[in-house]
mmCIF file of C-alpha atoms in Angstrom:
data_model
loop_
_atom_site.group_PDB
_atom_site.id
_atom_site.type_symbol
_atom_site.label_atom_id
_atom_site.label_comp_id
_atom_site.label_asym_id
_atom_site.label_seq_id
_atom_site.Cartn_x
_atom_site.Cartn_y
_atom_site.Cartn_z
ATOM 1 C CA ASP A 144 -20.570 -2.176 -5.235
ATOM 2 C CA GLY A 145 -19.338 -0.533 -8.144
ATOM 3 C CA ILE A 146 -20.093 2.109 -10.635
ATOM 4 C CA TRP A 147 -23.746 1.293 -10.503
ATOM 5 C CA SER A 148 -24.268 1.107 -6.869
ATOM 6 C CA ALA A 149 -27.558 0.343 -5.465
ATOM 7 C CA THR A 150 -26.231 1.930 -2.239
ATOM 8 C CA ARG A 151 -25.275 5.480 -3.606
ATOM 9 C CA ALA A 152 -28.516 5.569 -5.540
ATOM 10 C CA THR A 153 -30.569 4.797 -2.489
ATOM 11 C CA MET A 154 -28.367 7.475 -0.110
ATOM 12 C CA HIS A 155 -28.522 10.050 -3.277
ATOM 13 C CA ARG A 156 -31.998 9.364 -4.459
ATOM 14 C CA ASN A 157 -30.724 8.638 -7.889
ATOM 15 C CA ASP A 158 -31.336 6.246 -10.581
ATOM 16 C CA VAL A 159 -28.983 3.026 -10.177
ATOM 17 C CA ARG A 160 -28.231 3.275 -14.032
ATOM 18 C CA GLY A 161 -28.221 5.978 -16.652
ATOM 19 C CA ASP A 162 -27.938 9.625 -17.221
ATOM 20 C CA GLU A 163 -29.721 10.360 -13.895
ATOM 21 C CA SER A 164 -27.430 8.036 -11.594
ATOM 22 C CA GLY A 165 -24.930 10.577 -10.688
ATOM 23 C CA ALA A 166 -22.112 8.273 -11.940
ATOM 24 C CA THR A 167 -19.998 8.510 -14.815
ATOM 25 C CA TYR A 168 -17.264 6.317 -16.326
ATOM 26 C CA SER A 169 -13.683 7.635 -15.739
ATOM 27 C CA GLY A 170 -12.281 5.957 -18.658
ATOM 28 C CA TYR A 171 -10.324 3.399 -16.432
ATOM 29 C CA THR A 172 -11.287 -0.128 -15.284
ATOM 30 C CA VAL A 173 -9.522 -1.357 -12.297
ATOM 31 C CA TYR A 174 -8.559 -4.857 -11.468
ATOM 32 C CA ALA A 175 -7.310 -6.012 -8.065
ATOM 33 C CA GLY A 176 -6.148 -8.926 -6.109
ATOM 34 C CA GLU A 177 -3.888 -10.384 -3.453
ATOM 35 C CA LEU A 178 -0.888 -12.817 -3.824
ATOM 36 C CA ASN A 179 2.000 -14.108 -1.680
ATOM 37 C CA TYR A 180 5.204 -13.009 -3.089
ATOM 38 C CA LYS A 181 8.893 -13.035 -1.832
ATOM 39 C CA ALA A 182 9.655 -9.380 -2.851
ATOM 40 C CA PRO A 183 13.544 -8.800 -2.921
ATOM 41 C CA ASP A 184 12.894 -5.114 -0.811
ATOM 42 C CA ASN A 185 10.330 -6.735 1.598
ATOM 43 C CA GLY A 186 10.417 -4.543 4.745
ATOM 44 C CA GLU A 187 12.029 -1.730 3.052
ATOM 45 C CA VAL A 188 9.202 -0.470 0.502
ATOM 46 C CA GLY A 189 5.365 -0.146 1.740
ATOM 47 C CA TYR A 190 4.046 0.237 -2.030
ATOM 48 C CA LYS A 191 5.219 0.689 -5.398
ATOM 49 C CA VAL A 192 3.488 2.378 -8.482
ATOM 50 C CA TYR A 193 4.450 1.639 -12.281
ATOM 51 C CA ILE A 194 2.882 4.242 -14.560
ATOM 52 C CA GLY A 195 2.611 3.750 -18.257
ATOM 53 C CA PRO A 196 0.517 5.051 -21.229
ATOM 54 C CA ASN A 197 -3.218 4.703 -20.430
ATOM 55 C CA GLN A 198 -2.264 2.048 -17.355
ATOM 56 C CA TYR A 199 -1.037 2.295 -13.731
ATOM 57 C CA PHE A 200 -0.437 -0.365 -11.592
ATOM 58 C CA VAL A 201 0.069 -0.354 -7.522
ATOM 59 C CA VAL A 202 1.238 -3.102 -5.364
ATOM 60 C CA THR A 203 1.126 -2.489 -1.433
ATOM 61 C CA ASP A 204 2.668 -4.990 1.182
ATOM 62 C CA ILE A 205 0.032 -6.021 3.331
ATOM 63 C CA GLY A 206 2.204 -7.995 5.719
ATOM 64 C CA LYS A 207 3.355 -11.485 6.298
ATOM 65 C CA GLY A 208 4.620 -12.040 2.532
ATOM 66 C CA ARG A 209 0.900 -11.081 1.373
ATOM 67 C CA TYR A 210 0.535 -8.199 -1.311
ATOM 68 C CA GLN A 211 -2.399 -6.552 -2.673
ATOM 69 C CA TRP A 212 -2.286 -5.016 -6.242
ATOM 70 C CA TYR A 213 -4.440 -2.757 -8.084
ATOM 71 C CA ALA A 214 -4.250 -2.463 -12.183
ATOM 72 C CA PHE A 215 -5.837 0.656 -13.747
ATOM 73 C CA LEU A 216 -6.400 0.310 -17.456
ATOM 74 C CA ALA A 217 -7.859 2.688 -19.928
ATOM 75 C CA LYS A 218 -10.778 0.947 -21.280
ATOM 76 C CA PRO A 219 -13.568 2.161 -23.830
ATOM 77 C CA VAL A 220 -17.099 2.296 -22.395
ATOM 78 C CA GLY A 221 -19.019 -1.094 -22.608
ATOM 79 C CA THR A 222 -15.649 -3.139 -22.576
ATOM 80 C CA ALA A 223 -15.994 -6.261 -20.578
ATOM 81 C CA GLU A 224 -13.975 -9.457 -19.932
ATOM 82 C CA SER A 225 -15.130 -12.856 -18.554
ATOM 83 C CA GLU A 226 -13.828 -13.692 -15.240
ATOM 84 C CA LYS A 227 -11.977 -16.651 -17.252
ATOM 85 C CA ASP A 228 -10.244 -14.205 -19.199
ATOM 86 C CA LEU A 229 -8.683 -12.417 -16.008
ATOM 87 C CA LYS A 230 -7.284 -15.562 -14.325
ATOM 88 C CA PRO A 231 -3.855 -16.541 -15.594
ATOM 89 C CA GLU A 232 -3.454 -20.164 -16.175
ATOM 90 C CA GLU A 233 0.204 -20.114 -15.055
ATOM 91 C CA GLU A 234 2.391 -17.771 -13.234
ATOM 92 C CA VAL A 235 4.541 -14.938 -14.695
ATOM 93 C CA ASP A 236 7.773 -13.990 -12.917
ATOM 94 C CA GLY A 237 6.629 -15.656 -9.960
ATOM 95 C CA CYS A 238 3.467 -13.302 -9.555
ATOM 96 C CA ALA A 239 0.812 -14.618 -11.990
ATOM 97 C CA ALA A 240 -1.739 -11.781 -12.549
ATOM 98 C CA GLY A 241 -0.190 -9.379 -9.730
ATOM 99 C CA ASN A 242 2.446 -8.593 -12.094
ATOM 100 C CA PRO A 243 2.844 -5.423 -14.432
ATOM 101 C CA ALA A 244 4.461 -7.856 -17.138
ATOM 102 C CA TYR A 245 1.391 -10.086 -16.999
ATOM 103 C CA LEU A 246 -0.922 -7.141 -17.132
ATOM 104 C CA ARG A 247 0.703 -5.593 -20.465
ATOM 105 C CA GLN A 248 0.606 -8.897 -21.948
ATOM 106 C CA ARG A 249 -3.224 -9.959 -21.218
ATOM 107 C CA PHE A 250 -4.405 -6.212 -22.164
#
């Protein structure tokens, strides 16, 4: 349930937030999602990792034309986007938000 995990705090008897919480921000924020995609290398590649300055992107084949993606972006502490900002209004290269080009454009 996230960096301010109530479950973690209960298990370790820590505060949920603050200096006594036992959690620190890594400097990266992760975004994740799933999509339907006809990959040209479907069945040949299980996952791909794209690495760039202060960012990396992972896409994993989860079967039947479905993919799961993760984008890790270096973000300053306290940075937050609204859910509306994270949802594209149109697809980019057929993949919408599950596309490194889209993520570089947005962030």
